[in-house]
Amino acid sequence: MPQQRLLLIDDDLRLTDMVGGYLRHNGFEVDTAGSLAAGRDRIRQAAYDALLLDLMLPDGDGLDFTRELRAQPRTRRLPLLMLTARGEPTDRIVGLEIGADDYLPKPFEPRELLARVKALLRRAAPDTGDDEVLVFGRLEVDLGARQARLDGQPCDLTSHQFELLMVLARSPGRVLTRDQIMDALKGHPLEAFDRSIDVHISRIRSVIEDDPKAPKRVLTVRGAGYVFAKKQDAE
């Protein structure tokens, strides 16, 4: 099996040497770039399985770069982990809202980074053993193609957001707590007070609930979690 290839964009040479070496030791091929310009060149020249992106770079902001990547068909679904000294909740929310799949503030433990990268790649991997298509009125959740479609048109969701939608859609009518959702997402690390699920749910709703007059598909159960409405409840 070929090594999975990662791109690390960060201008901290000490960190890139340490992180790059650690990930290579654990079986990954790792390219590094110290600026957004260098990162763009790398992405144009090669295909990557995931991107580790710092937000504060000498030639621009990683948030703007994330928007740029998500606007391009080739990189729209590239698994992306933000790796930055900006640890405030607002920064995390903005990053997740514009398309990041995960967010790890500095300083961090290399083992946690490795766990998050592996979880990110597992979520992005195609599930060749399940070609079922879940149909809920106008919404289709294609498990084999790992794609959600509304009226036959692909929904603009990241791989992590699709995985979250799939977890909910597989249990229609059942209330799932945040812990149950995190467990179902193949070991995604759950931090204290981490509201990333809420942000991703909000993004999913904005994509699959485009008619404000129609019943909501993903419902919040206050104090409990979320429930994917059964067909008769949402149609």
CSV table of C-alpha atoms in Angstrom, one decimal:
chain,number,residue,atom,x,y,z
A,1,MET,CA,0.0,0.0,0.0
A,2,PRO,CA,1.5,3.4,-1.0
A,3,GLN,CA,2.3,5.9,1.7
A,4,GLN,CA,-0.3,8.6,2.3
A,5,ARG,CA,1.1,12.0,1.4
A,6,LEU,CA,0.7,15.0,3.6
A,7,LEU,CA,1.5,18.7,3.0
A,8,LEU,CA,2.4,20.8,6.0
A,9,ILE,CA,2.3,24.6,5.5
A,10,ASP,CA,4.0,26.5,8.3
A,11,ASP,CA,6.8,29.0,8.5
A,12,ASP,CA,8.1,27.7,11.8
A,13,LEU,CA,11.1,25.6,10.6
A,14,ARG,CA,11.7,24.0,14.0
A,15,LEU,CA,8.1,22.8,14.1
A,16,THR,CA,8.1,21.6,10.6
A,17,ASP,CA,11.3,19.6,11.1
A,18,MET,CA,9.9,18.1,14.3
A,19,VAL,CA,6.4,17.4,13.0
A,20,GLY,CA,7.6,16.3,9.6
A,21,GLY,CA,10.0,13.8,11.1
A,22,TYR,CA,7.5,12.4,13.6
A,23,LEU,CA,4.9,11.8,10.8
A,24,ARG,CA,7.5,10.3,8.5
A,25,HIS,CA,8.5,8.0,11.3
A,26,ASN,CA,4.9,6.9,11.6
A,27,GLY,CA,4.6,5.9,7.9
A,28,PHE,CA,3.6,9.1,6.1
A,29,GLU,CA,5.2,10.9,3.2
A,30,VAL,CA,5.4,14.6,4.2
A,31,ASP,CA,6.1,17.7,2.1
A,32,THR,CA,6.6,21.1,3.8
A,33,ALA,CA,6.1,24.7,2.7
A,34,GLY,CA,7.0,27.8,4.6
A,35,SER,CA,4.5,30.2,2.9
A,36,LEU,CA,1.2,30.2,1.1
A,37,ALA,CA,2.9,30.8,-2.2
A,38,ALA,CA,5.1,27.7,-1.7
A,39,GLY,CA,2.0,25.7,-0.6
A,40,ARG,CA,0.1,26.7,-3.8
A,41,ASP,CA,3.0,25.5,-5.9
A,42,ARG,CA,3.1,22.2,-4.0
A,43,ILE,CA,-0.6,21.6,-4.5
A,44,ARG,CA,-0.4,22.4,-8.2
A,45,GLN,CA,2.4,19.9,-8.6
A,46,ALA,CA,1.2,17.0,-6.5
A,47,ALA,CA,-1.9,15.3,-5.1
A,48,TYR,CA,-2.1,15.1,-1.3
A,49,ASP,CA,-4.2,13.0,1.0
A,50,ALA,CA,-4.4,15.8,3.7
A,51,LEU,CA,-3.2,19.3,4.4
A,52,LEU,CA,-1.9,20.6,7.7
A,53,LEU,CA,-2.2,24.4,7.6
A,54,ASP,CA,-1.0,27.2,9.9
A,55,LEU,CA,-3.1,30.3,9.9
A,56,MET,CA,-0.5,33.0,10.5
A,57,LEU,CA,1.9,32.9,7.5
A,58,PRO,CA,4.3,35.6,6.2
A,59,ASP,CA,2.4,36.1,2.9
A,60,GLY,CA,-1.2,35.8,4.0
A,61,ASP,CA,-3.9,34.3,6.2
A,62,GLY,CA,-4.6,30.6,6.3
A,63,LEU,CA,-8.3,31.4,6.6
A,64,ASP,CA,-8.3,33.1,3.2
A,65,PHE,CA,-6.3,30.2,1.8
A,66,THR,CA,-8.9,27.8,3.1
A,67,ARG,CA,-11.6,29.7,1.4
A,68,GLU,CA,-9.5,29.6,-1.8
A,69,LEU,CA,-9.1,25.8,-1.6
A,70,ARG,CA,-12.8,25.2,-0.9
A,71,ALA,CA,-13.7,27.3,-3.9
A,72,GLN,CA,-11.7,25.0,-6.3
A,73,PRO,CA,-13.2,21.6,-7.4
A,74,ARG,CA,-9.8,19.9,-7.1
A,75,THR,CA,-9.2,20.9,-3.5
A,76,ARG,CA,-12.8,21.3,-2.3
A,77,ARG,CA,-12.7,18.0,-0.4
A,78,LEU,CA,-9.1,17.9,0.5
A,79,PRO,CA,-9.0,16.9,4.2
A,80,LEU,CA,-7.7,20.0,6.1
A,81,LEU,CA,-6.4,20.3,9.7
A,82,MET,CA,-5.7,23.8,10.9
A,83,LEU,CA,-2.6,23.9,13.1
A,84,THR,CA,-2.1,27.3,14.7
A,85,ALA,CA,-1.3,29.3,17.8
A,86,ARG,CA,-4.8,30.9,17.5
A,87,GLY,CA,-6.6,28.9,20.1
A,88,GLU,CA,-9.6,31.1,20.9
A,89,PRO,CA,-13.0,29.5,20.4
A,90,THR,CA,-14.0,32.2,17.8
A,91,ASP,CA,-11.0,31.3,15.7
A,92,ARG,CA,-11.9,27.7,15.8
A,93,ILE,CA,-15.5,28.3,14.8
A,94,VAL,CA,-14.5,30.6,11.9
A,95,GLY,CA,-12.0,28.0,10.6
A,96,LEU,CA,-14.6,25.2,10.8
A,97,GLU,CA,-17.3,27.3,9.2
A,98,ILE,CA,-15.2,28.1,6.1
A,99,GLY,CA,-14.3,24.5,5.5
A,100,ALA,CA,-11.6,23.1,7.8
A,101,ASP,CA,-12.2,19.5,9.0
A,102,ASP,CA,-10.4,19.8,12.3
A,103,TYR,CA,-8.5,22.3,14.4
A,104,LEU,CA,-5.5,21.8,16.7
A,105,PRO,CA,-4.1,24.7,18.6
A,106,LYS,CA,-0.4,25.0,19.4
A,107,PRO,CA,1.3,23.8,21.5
A,108,PHE,CA,0.2,20.2,21.0
A,109,GLU,CA,1.4,16.7,21.6
A,110,PRO,CA,2.7,15.0,18.5
A,111,ARG,CA,0.7,11.9,19.4
A,112,GLU,CA,-2.5,13.9,19.4
A,113,LEU,CA,-1.6,15.4,16.0
A,114,LEU,CA,-1.0,11.8,14.7
A,115,ALA,CA,-4.3,10.6,16.1
A,116,ARG,CA,-6.1,13.5,14.5
A,117,VAL,CA,-4.4,13.0,11.1
A,118,LYS,CA,-5.3,9.3,11.1
A,119,ALA,CA,-8.9,10.1,12.0
A,120,LEU,CA,-9.1,12.7,9.3
A,121,LEU,CA,-7.8,10.2,6.7
A,122,ARG,CA,-10.2,7.5,7.9
A,123,ARG,CA,-13.1,9.8,7.5
A,124,ALA,CA,-12.0,10.8,4.0
A,125,ALA,CA,-11.4,7.2,2.8
A,126,PRO,CA,-14.1,5.7,0.5
A,127,ASP,CA,-16.2,3.0,2.0
A,128,THR,CA,-16.1,0.4,-0.7
A,129,GLY,CA,-18.2,-2.1,1.3
A,130,ASP,CA,-21.4,0.0,1.4
A,131,ASP,CA,-23.1,1.3,-1.8
A,132,GLU,CA,-26.4,2.1,-0.1
A,133,VAL,CA,-28.2,5.3,-0.9
A,134,LEU,CA,-30.4,6.7,1.8
A,135,VAL,CA,-33.3,8.7,0.4
A,136,PHE,CA,-35.2,11.4,2.4
A,137,GLY,CA,-37.4,13.2,-0.1
A,138,ARG,CA,-35.2,15.7,-2.0
A,139,LEU,CA,-32.1,14.6,-0.1
A,140,GLU,CA,-30.0,11.6,-1.0
A,141,VAL,CA,-27.1,10.4,1.1
A,142,ASP,CA,-24.9,8.1,-1.1
A,143,LEU,CA,-22.8,6.1,1.3
A,144,GLY,CA,-20.7,4.4,-1.4
A,145,ALA,CA,-19.9,7.6,-3.3
A,146,ARG,CA,-19.6,9.6,-0.1
A,147,GLN,CA,-21.8,12.3,-1.5
A,148,ALA,CA,-25.0,14.0,-0.4
A,149,ARG,CA,-27.3,15.3,-3.2
A,150,LEU,CA,-30.2,17.7,-3.1
A,151,ASP,CA,-32.6,17.4,-6.0
A,152,GLY,CA,-29.8,15.4,-7.7
A,153,GLN,CA,-27.2,18.1,-7.3
A,154,PRO,CA,-24.1,17.4,-5.1
A,155,CYS,CA,-24.0,19.2,-1.8
A,156,ASP,CA,-21.0,21.3,-0.9
A,157,LEU,CA,-19.8,19.4,2.2
A,158,THR,CA,-16.4,18.6,3.5
A,159,SER,CA,-15.5,14.9,4.1
A,160,HIS,CA,-16.0,15.4,7.8
A,161,GLN,CA,-19.4,17.1,7.4
A,162,PHE,CA,-20.5,14.3,5.1
A,163,GLU,CA,-19.4,11.7,7.7
A,164,LEU,CA,-21.4,13.6,10.4
A,165,LEU,CA,-24.5,13.7,8.1
A,166,MET,CA,-24.1,10.0,7.4
A,167,VAL,CA,-24.0,9.2,11.2
A,168,LEU,CA,-27.3,11.1,11.7
A,169,ALA,CA,-29.0,9.8,8.6
A,170,ARG,CA,-28.3,6.2,9.5
A,171,SER,CA,-30.3,6.7,12.7
A,172,PRO,CA,-33.4,8.7,11.7
A,173,GLY,CA,-35.7,9.5,14.6
A,174,ARG,CA,-33.1,8.6,17.2
A,175,VAL,CA,-31.6,11.3,19.4
A,176,LEU,CA,-27.8,11.2,19.4
A,177,THR,CA,-25.7,12.9,22.0
A,178,ARG,CA,-22.5,14.7,21.1
A,179,ASP,CA,-20.5,11.9,22.7
A,180,GLN,CA,-22.3,9.2,20.7
A,181,ILE,CA,-21.7,11.2,17.5
A,182,MET,CA,-18.0,11.6,18.3
A,183,ASP,CA,-17.7,7.9,19.0
A,184,ALA,CA,-19.3,7.1,15.7
A,185,LEU,CA,-16.8,9.4,13.9
A,186,LYS,CA,-14.1,6.8,14.4
A,187,GLY,CA,-12.3,8.2,17.4
A,188,HIS,CA,-12.2,11.9,16.6
A,189,PRO,CA,-10.7,13.5,19.7
A,190,LEU,CA,-13.3,15.2,21.9
A,191,GLU,CA,-12.0,18.2,23.8
A,192,ALA,CA,-13.7,19.7,26.8
A,193,PHE,CA,-16.1,22.4,25.7
A,194,ASP,CA,-15.3,21.7,22.0
A,195,ARG,CA,-18.4,22.9,20.0
A,196,SER,CA,-17.1,21.8,16.6
A,197,ILE,CA,-20.0,19.5,16.1
A,198,ASP,CA,-22.4,22.5,16.5
A,199,VAL,CA,-20.5,24.4,13.8
A,200,HIS,CA,-20.5,21.5,11.4
A,201,ILE,CA,-24.3,20.9,12.0
A,202,SER,CA,-24.9,24.5,11.2
A,203,ARG,CA,-23.1,24.2,8.0
A,204,ILE,CA,-24.9,20.9,7.1
A,205,ARG,CA,-28.2,22.6,7.7
A,206,SER,CA,-27.4,25.6,5.5
A,207,VAL,CA,-26.7,23.2,2.7
A,208,ILE,CA,-29.5,20.6,2.9
A,209,GLU,CA,-32.2,22.8,4.3
A,210,ASP,CA,-32.4,25.4,1.5
A,211,ASP,CA,-36.2,26.0,1.8
A,212,PRO,CA,-37.0,28.1,4.9
A,213,LYS,CA,-40.7,27.1,4.6
A,214,ALA,CA,-40.0,23.3,4.7
A,215,PRO,CA,-39.7,21.3,8.0
A,216,LYS,CA,-36.2,21.1,9.3
A,217,ARG,CA,-34.2,17.9,8.7
A,218,VAL,CA,-31.6,18.0,11.5
A,219,LEU,CA,-33.2,19.0,14.8
A,220,THR,CA,-31.6,20.1,18.0
A,221,VAL,CA,-32.9,18.4,21.2
A,222,ARG,CA,-32.0,20.8,23.9
A,223,GLY,CA,-29.8,19.3,26.6
A,224,ALA,CA,-29.6,16.0,24.7
A,225,GLY,CA,-28.1,16.3,21.2
A,226,TYR,CA,-29.4,16.0,17.6
A,227,VAL,CA,-31.9,14.0,15.7
A,228,PHE,CA,-32.3,13.4,12.0
A,229,ALA,CA,-36.0,13.7,11.3
A,230,LYS,CA,-37.8,10.8,9.9
A,231,LYS,CA,-39.2,11.2,6.4
A,232,GLN,CA,-42.8,11.8,7.6
A,233,ASP,CA,-41.6,14.3,10.1
A,234,ALA,CA,-39.6,16.4,7.7
A,235,GLU,CA,-41.5,16.2,4.4
